[in-house]
Short mmCIF file of C-alpha atoms and ligand atoms in Angstrom, two decimals:
data_model
loop_
_atom_site.label_atom_id
_atom_site.label_comp_id
_atom_site.label_asym_id
_atom_site.label_seq_id
_atom_site.Cartn_x
_atom_site.Cartn_y
_atom_site.Cartn_z
CA MET A 29 26.79 -1.36 24.71
CA THR A 30 28.00 1.61 23.56
CA ALA A 31 25.55 4.59 21.30
CA GLY A 32 28.09 5.16 18.79
CA LYS A 33 28.67 8.40 17.56
CA SER A 34 25.33 10.56 18.08
CA TYR A 35 24.25 12.93 15.58
CA SER A 36 21.99 15.98 15.80
CA LEU A 37 19.15 17.12 13.52
CA LYS A 38 19.25 20.70 14.19
CA GLY A 39 19.09 22.14 11.01
CA LYS A 40 19.15 19.81 9.02
CA ARG A 41 17.46 18.25 5.32
CA VAL A 42 15.54 15.40 6.36
CA TRP A 43 13.63 13.57 3.72
CA VAL A 44 11.40 11.14 4.41
CA ALA A 45 11.04 8.62 1.35
CA GLY A 46 7.41 6.84 1.90
CA HIS A 47 6.00 9.55 3.23
CA LYS A 48 2.23 8.99 2.29
CA GLY A 49 2.36 4.94 3.82
CA MET A 50 1.82 4.33 7.42
CA VAL A 51 5.72 4.79 8.55
CA GLY A 52 6.12 7.54 6.73
CA SER A 53 3.74 9.15 7.65
CA ALA A 54 4.08 8.73 11.15
CA ILE A 55 7.62 10.49 11.12
CA VAL A 56 6.68 13.30 9.29
CA ARG A 57 4.67 13.83 11.76
CA ARG A 58 7.26 13.14 14.35
CA LEU A 59 9.90 15.03 12.74
CA ALA A 60 7.55 18.41 12.68
CA SER A 61 8.58 18.94 16.57
CA GLU A 62 12.62 18.45 16.01
CA ASP A 63 14.22 21.49 14.60
CA CYS A 64 15.07 20.41 11.10
CA THR A 65 13.26 21.10 7.09
CA ILE A 66 11.40 18.11 6.32
CA LEU A 67 11.30 16.69 2.23
CA THR A 68 9.30 14.69 0.73
CA ALA A 69 8.62 13.08 -3.13
CA ASP A 70 5.55 12.37 -4.82
CA ARG A 71 5.70 9.66 -7.65
CA ALA A 72 5.65 12.31 -9.94
CA THR A 73 8.86 13.70 -8.92
CA ALA A 74 10.71 10.38 -7.88
CA ASP A 75 10.03 7.20 -8.55
CA LEU A 76 12.19 5.68 -6.60
CA ARG A 77 11.98 2.31 -8.48
CA ASN A 78 13.98 4.56 -11.48
CA GLN A 79 17.55 5.07 -10.69
CA ASP A 80 17.92 8.36 -12.87
CA GLN A 81 14.90 10.25 -10.94
CA VAL A 82 15.91 9.14 -7.65
CA THR A 83 19.48 10.44 -8.07
CA ALA A 84 17.85 13.50 -9.93
CA PHE A 85 15.94 13.81 -6.30
CA ILE A 86 18.74 13.34 -3.78
CA ARG A 87 21.24 16.02 -6.09
CA ASP A 88 18.69 18.93 -6.41
CA SER A 89 17.22 18.40 -2.69
CA LYS A 90 20.38 17.82 -0.86
CA PRO A 91 19.03 16.14 1.80
CA GLN A 92 21.74 15.50 4.70
CA LEU A 93 19.79 12.59 6.97
CA VAL A 94 17.16 10.07 4.77
CA PHE A 95 14.69 7.87 6.35
CA LEU A 96 14.16 4.76 4.31
CA ALA A 97 10.62 4.18 4.53
CA ALA A 98 9.12 3.71 1.17
CA ALA A 99 8.52 -0.27 0.41
CA LYS A 100 6.24 -1.97 -1.03
CA VAL A 101 4.86 -3.94 1.70
CA GLY A 102 1.41 -6.04 2.62
CA GLY A 103 0.12 -8.89 4.56
CA ILE A 104 0.37 -12.67 4.01
CA LEU A 105 -2.19 -13.06 1.21
CA ALA A 106 -0.38 -9.90 -0.71
CA ASN A 107 2.90 -11.41 -0.42
CA ALA A 108 2.01 -15.02 -1.42
CA THR A 109 0.70 -12.83 -4.41
CA TYR A 110 2.81 -10.68 -5.59
CA PRO A 111 6.05 -12.99 -4.71
CA ALA A 112 7.97 -10.50 -7.93
CA ASP A 113 6.60 -6.82 -6.71
CA PHE A 114 7.87 -7.66 -3.35
CA LEU A 115 11.41 -8.89 -4.58
CA PHE A 116 12.17 -6.48 -7.25
CA ASP A 117 10.55 -3.19 -6.24
CA ASN A 118 12.05 -3.35 -2.74
CA LEU A 119 15.48 -4.30 -4.34
CA ALA A 120 15.01 -1.47 -6.53
CA ILE A 121 13.72 1.08 -4.54
CA GLN A 122 16.86 0.34 -1.50
CA ASN A 123 19.84 0.07 -3.97
CA ASN A 124 18.35 3.37 -6.06
CA VAL A 125 17.74 5.15 -2.75
CA ILE A 126 21.18 4.23 -0.69
CA ASP A 127 23.45 4.82 -3.58
CA ALA A 128 22.68 7.73 -4.61
CA ALA A 129 22.33 8.92 -1.03
CA TYR A 130 26.23 7.67 -0.68
CA ARG A 131 27.08 9.28 -4.38
CA ASN A 132 25.73 12.37 -3.36
CA GLY A 133 27.21 13.20 0.44
CA VAL A 134 23.79 11.93 2.56
CA GLU A 135 25.28 11.97 6.15
CA LYS A 136 22.90 9.13 7.47
CA LEU A 137 20.37 7.51 6.62
CA VAL A 138 17.86 4.97 8.12
CA PHE A 139 16.83 2.21 6.41
CA LEU A 140 13.28 0.37 7.34
CA GLY A 141 12.95 -3.78 7.32
CA SER A 142 10.95 -6.06 9.07
CA SER A 143 10.63 -8.70 12.04
CA CYS A 144 10.17 -11.59 8.79
CA ILE A 145 14.41 -10.95 7.92
CA TYR A 146 14.68 -13.13 10.62
CA PRO A 147 14.25 -17.32 10.68
CA LYS A 148 10.89 -18.77 11.03
CA LEU A 149 12.09 -20.45 14.00
CA ALA A 150 14.37 -18.25 15.13
CA PRO A 151 14.65 -18.74 19.22
CA GLN A 152 12.55 -16.39 20.59
CA PRO A 153 12.57 -13.32 21.57
CA ILE A 154 14.35 -12.63 18.40
CA ARG A 155 17.88 -11.52 18.68
CA GLU A 156 19.54 -9.02 15.87
CA ASP A 157 22.06 -12.50 15.58
CA ALA A 158 19.61 -15.07 14.82
CA LEU A 159 19.90 -13.30 11.01
CA LEU A 160 20.66 -15.71 8.34
CA THR A 161 20.49 -18.62 11.04
CA GLY A 162 18.06 -20.67 9.78
CA PRO A 163 15.20 -21.12 6.74
CA LEU A 164 12.89 -17.82 6.43
CA GLU A 165 9.04 -18.26 6.63
CA PRO A 166 7.75 -19.31 3.79
CA THR A 167 4.90 -16.34 3.21
CA ASN A 168 7.17 -13.67 3.61
CA GLU A 169 10.28 -14.89 2.33
CA TRP A 170 10.31 -12.73 -0.89
CA TYR A 171 9.98 -9.21 1.51
CA ALA A 172 12.29 -10.90 3.80
CA ILE A 173 14.87 -11.41 1.14
CA ALA A 174 14.84 -7.57 -0.09
CA LYS A 175 14.66 -6.72 3.31
CA ILE A 176 17.92 -8.57 4.52
CA ALA A 177 19.59 -7.33 1.17
CA GLY A 178 19.11 -3.64 2.44
CA LEU A 179 20.40 -4.05 5.53
CA LYS A 180 23.69 -5.51 3.60
CA LEU A 181 23.80 -2.74 1.66
CA CYS A 182 24.17 -0.07 4.60
CA GLU A 183 26.45 -2.67 6.34
CA SER A 184 28.22 -2.78 3.44
CA TYR A 185 28.50 0.94 2.72
CA ARG A 186 29.50 1.41 5.83
CA LYS A 187 32.66 -0.53 5.51
CA GLN A 188 34.03 0.03 2.37
CA TYR A 189 32.60 3.71 1.61
CA GLY A 190 32.92 4.50 6.11
CA CYS A 191 28.81 5.80 5.32
CA ASP A 192 26.72 6.34 8.55
CA TYR A 193 24.11 4.12 7.39
CA VAL A 194 22.31 2.07 9.67
CA SER A 195 19.76 -0.43 9.46
CA ALA A 196 16.02 -1.20 12.00
CA MET A 197 13.59 -3.62 11.99
CA PRO A 198 9.85 -2.72 13.62
CA THR A 199 7.64 -5.59 14.60
CA ASN A 200 3.97 -5.63 13.25
CA LEU A 201 3.06 -2.24 13.30
CA TYR A 202 -0.44 -0.75 13.39
CA GLY A 203 -1.98 2.98 13.62
CA PRO A 204 -2.99 6.06 11.46
CA GLY A 205 -2.76 5.56 8.03
CA ASP A 206 -2.56 1.93 7.61
CA ASN A 207 -3.69 0.13 4.20
CA PHE A 208 -7.45 -0.60 5.62
CA ASN A 209 -7.64 -2.93 2.43
CA LEU A 210 -9.00 -6.82 3.33
CA GLU A 211 -7.11 -8.28 0.50
CA THR A 212 -3.81 -6.57 0.99
CA SER A 213 -3.74 -5.31 4.46
CA HIS A 214 -1.84 -6.31 7.84
CA VAL A 215 -3.83 -8.58 10.07
CA ALA A 216 -4.62 -5.35 12.79
CA ALA A 217 -5.89 -3.28 10.21
CA ALA A 218 -7.87 -6.04 8.69
CA LEU A 219 -9.41 -7.36 12.55
CA LEU A 220 -10.11 -3.59 12.94
CA VAL A 221 -12.33 -3.33 9.88
CA LYS A 222 -14.25 -6.51 10.13
CA ALA A 223 -15.04 -5.76 13.31
CA VAL A 224 -16.57 -2.22 12.37
CA GLN A 225 -18.63 -4.10 9.47
CA ALA A 226 -19.68 -6.30 12.12
CA ARG A 227 -20.93 -3.42 14.46
CA GLU A 228 -22.55 -1.85 11.59
CA SER A 229 -24.29 -4.99 10.14
CA GLY A 230 -24.84 -6.44 13.00
CA ALA A 231 -22.78 -9.68 11.55
CA SER A 232 -23.01 -12.51 14.48
CA ARG A 233 -19.61 -13.67 13.37
CA LEU A 234 -16.61 -12.44 12.59
CA ASP A 235 -13.44 -13.90 10.42
CA VAL A 236 -10.34 -14.90 11.02
CA TRP A 237 -7.78 -16.12 8.90
CA GLY A 238 -6.09 -19.01 9.97
CA SER A 239 -6.12 -20.47 13.37
CA GLY A 240 -5.39 -17.85 15.78
CA LYS A 241 -3.10 -19.06 17.35
CA PRO A 242 0.11 -17.83 15.90
CA LEU A 243 1.59 -15.23 18.52
CA ARG A 244 2.78 -11.61 16.64
CA GLU A 245 4.37 -8.82 18.80
CA PHE A 246 2.64 -5.46 17.74
CA MET A 247 3.63 -1.56 18.02
CA HIS A 248 1.64 1.74 17.05
CA VAL A 249 3.39 3.29 14.41
CA ASP A 250 4.33 6.81 16.28
CA ASP A 251 5.87 4.69 19.00
CA CYS A 252 8.31 3.59 15.81
CA ALA A 253 8.31 6.65 14.15
CA ASP A 254 10.29 8.03 18.07
CA ALA A 255 12.37 5.35 18.14
CA LEU A 256 13.59 5.73 14.84
CA VAL A 257 14.40 9.15 15.37
CA TYR A 258 15.88 8.31 18.16
CA VAL A 259 17.82 5.25 16.69
CA ALA A 260 18.93 8.24 13.76
CA LYS A 261 20.47 10.57 16.58
CA ASN A 262 21.79 7.74 18.74
CA TYR A 263 22.70 4.65 16.84
CA SER A 264 25.56 3.95 14.55
CA GLU A 265 26.55 0.24 13.81
CA ASP A 266 27.16 -1.98 11.63
CA LEU A 267 24.57 -4.62 13.12
CA HIS A 268 20.70 -3.72 12.57
CA ILE A 269 18.79 -3.01 15.94
CA ASN A 270 15.02 -4.31 16.83
CA VAL A 271 12.44 -2.13 17.22
CA GLY A 272 9.64 -3.58 19.42
CA SER A 273 6.92 -3.28 22.00
CA GLY A 274 7.58 -6.30 23.65
CA GLN A 275 3.98 -6.54 23.78
CA GLU A 276 2.73 -9.95 22.20
CA VAL A 277 -0.94 -11.48 21.85
CA SER A 278 -2.06 -13.67 20.00
CA ILE A 279 -4.21 -13.66 16.91
CA ALA A 280 -7.45 -15.04 18.39
CA GLU A 281 -6.95 -11.71 21.29
CA LEU A 282 -6.17 -9.58 18.76
CA ALA A 283 -9.20 -10.47 17.18
CA ARG A 284 -11.15 -10.39 20.81
CA ILE A 285 -9.26 -6.83 21.61
CA MET A 286 -11.31 -5.43 18.45
CA LEU A 287 -14.55 -6.82 19.49
CA ASP A 288 -14.26 -4.91 22.59
CA VAL A 289 -12.45 -1.85 21.28
CA THR A 290 -15.48 -1.26 18.45
CA GLY A 291 -18.03 -3.03 20.54
CA ALA A 292 -19.15 -5.52 18.04
CA LYS A 293 -21.07 -8.73 19.41
CA ALA A 294 -20.07 -11.59 16.32
CA GLU A 295 -18.10 -14.62 17.57
CA LEU A 296 -15.09 -15.21 16.16
CA VAL A 297 -14.78 -17.83 13.08
CA PHE A 298 -11.43 -19.55 12.03
CA ASP A 299 -10.69 -19.99 8.35
CA ALA A 300 -8.33 -22.79 8.28
CA SER A 301 -7.55 -22.65 4.34
CA LYS A 302 -6.16 -19.41 5.31
CA PRO A 303 -2.40 -19.69 6.14
CA ASP A 304 -0.67 -18.58 9.77
CA GLY A 305 2.33 -17.75 8.49
CA THR A 306 5.52 -18.73 11.31
CA PRO A 307 4.05 -19.86 14.61
CA ARG A 308 5.91 -16.16 16.92
CA LYS A 309 7.88 -13.46 15.90
CA LEU A 310 9.04 -11.56 19.10
CA MET A 311 11.92 -9.50 19.37
CA ASP A 312 14.08 -9.00 21.64
CA SER A 313 14.79 -5.05 21.10
CA SER A 314 17.15 -4.84 24.28
CA ARG A 315 19.90 -3.24 22.82
CA LEU A 316 17.33 -0.43 21.76
CA ALA A 317 16.44 -0.54 25.69
CA ALA A 318 19.80 -0.38 26.55
CA LEU A 319 20.09 3.61 24.19
CA GLY A 320 17.49 4.73 26.62
CA TRP A 321 14.32 4.40 24.16
CA ARG A 322 10.72 2.57 25.35
CA PRO A 323 7.38 2.39 23.98
CA ARG A 324 4.50 4.50 25.48
CA ILE A 325 1.55 2.79 23.82
CA GLY A 326 -0.41 -0.15 24.75
CA LEU A 327 -2.29 -2.47 22.30
CA ARG A 328 -5.52 -1.75 23.86
CA GLU A 329 -5.22 1.84 23.91
CA GLY A 330 -3.15 2.21 20.28
CA MET A 331 -5.79 0.45 19.08
CA ALA A 332 -8.76 2.82 20.27
CA GLN A 333 -6.93 5.33 18.93
CA THR A 334 -6.67 3.64 15.86
CA LEU A 335 -10.33 2.99 15.76
CA VAL A 336 -11.01 6.72 15.79
CA TRP A 337 -9.05 7.41 13.04
CA TYR A 338 -10.21 5.18 10.81
CA LEU A 339 -13.45 5.97 11.29
CA ALA A 340 -12.70 9.78 10.96
CA ASN A 341 -10.68 9.27 7.89
CA ALA A 342 -10.78 6.04 5.88
CA ALA A 343 -13.88 4.28 6.80
CA LYS A 344 -15.46 7.50 4.97
CA ALA A 345 -13.31 6.83 1.80
CA ARG A 346 -15.04 3.40 1.89
CA HIS A 347 -18.42 4.52 1.14
O1 LIG B 418 -0.44 -9.36 9.72
P1 LIG B 418 0.01 -10.73 8.35
O2 LIG B 418 -0.97 -10.29 7.46
O3 LIG B 418 1.38 -11.21 8.31
O4 LIG B 418 -1.11 -12.09 9.41
P2 LIG B 418 2.61 -11.46 9.29
C1 LIG B 418 -0.46 -11.98 10.87
C2 LIG B 418 -1.40 -13.30 11.12
O5 LIG B 418 -3.10 -12.78 11.39
C3 LIG B 418 -1.48 -14.41 10.25
C4 LIG B 418 -3.59 -13.80 10.88
O6 LIG B 418 -1.57 -15.37 11.26
C5 LIG B 418 -2.68 -14.37 9.85
O7 LIG B 418 -3.04 -15.71 9.22
N1 LIG B 418 -5.03 -12.95 10.45
C6 LIG B 418 -6.19 -13.52 10.83
C7 LIG B 418 -5.10 -11.96 9.06
N2 LIG B 418 -6.86 -13.12 9.97
C8 LIG B 418 -6.35 -12.20 9.36
C9 LIG B 418 -7.21 -10.95 8.07
O8 LIG B 418 -8.56 -10.66 8.21
N3 LIG B 418 -6.04 -10.18 7.26
C10 LIG B 418 -4.73 -10.29 7.43
N4 LIG B 418 -4.09 -10.02 7.28
N5 LIG B 418 -4.12 -11.23 8.29
C11 LIG B 418 4.34 -10.15 7.70
C12 LIG B 418 4.39 -10.82 6.46
O9 LIG B 418 3.29 -11.22 8.29
O10 LIG B 418 4.08 -8.79 8.80
C13 LIG B 418 5.31 -8.96 6.35
O11 LIG B 418 3.55 -10.91 5.36
C14 LIG B 418 5.92 -8.16 6.85
O12 LIG B 418 5.92 -9.58 4.72
C15 LIG B 418 4.98 -8.28 8.18
O13 LIG B 418 6.94 -8.47 7.29
C16 LIG B 418 5.49 -7.34 9.52
O14 LIG B 418 2.50 -11.25 10.81
O15 LIG B 418 2.61 -12.86 8.97
#
């Protein structure tokens, strides 16, 4: 595969939209070792759902590269509970940022999507060309439709205006800065919190939503941030690119890893009243590998590192 033209970050003004989120904050950490100026905007400066505020921020701060990591995100229950927010807020954020970027001469933009853009029953591992070949998983179709619109918006600005705007689709992520709220979080953060609580309380059971059978591919957010910077530098094609780790486990296996990592002694109890979601979403990330990028952080090692971060940071905030 041809890598397309390469893009240097040297001396560039780089806006990380969504710098307070798990992915955005990891991109900021990663960019610290690049010779570039990092720009951020908190919500008081620019509510990304507001077109005028986004336009003013981009016009005044003059970024040359934008990482669009800002989004309304959440786990399987949050997606089902807030479908309007997941669709409307995400459409608004990406429309505002991508269009204002174009109108103010932003040279390069990396839009972040998600592996949930693919059909529920896509052939595994999922290649980029599986997009729009079948029905979506109902538990996250609102978020998926927003993200599909976002990647198509980038593609359309490439075609119509010649913008070097690309889209990357990360797999399920975890790590420092994750959302550890049990109602709205993704599974990795939720099971980490539950295992810590079981260890602290000596509880004999740990509740796992659904059957425990769905398979998920997990990637540490620092690997993801490294891949996104690599994509910014080395990828320039119309088609979006998968960003996966190849590390796939069942939810039950993930729960057992959490028990091991935390030292909790609980028994896993599966709650069939909660949804399983899509049975499997392992991405084929061979196009990214062909560009020369590899993940570095193993799942168990990454979870242990996240536990240390959680105990030093988020756990304190809960008490
Ligand atoms: O991570 P998760 O919320 O979302 O759930 P998805 C993954 C699997 O873990 C599901 C199970 O089968 C859940 O039922 N699970 C078990 C749990 N225990 C828990 C728990 O305590 N909390 C949570 N949250 N899940 C998301 C999409 O899908 O993937 C987003 O909703 C996004 O839109 C993201 O695309 C990457 O992996 O099913």
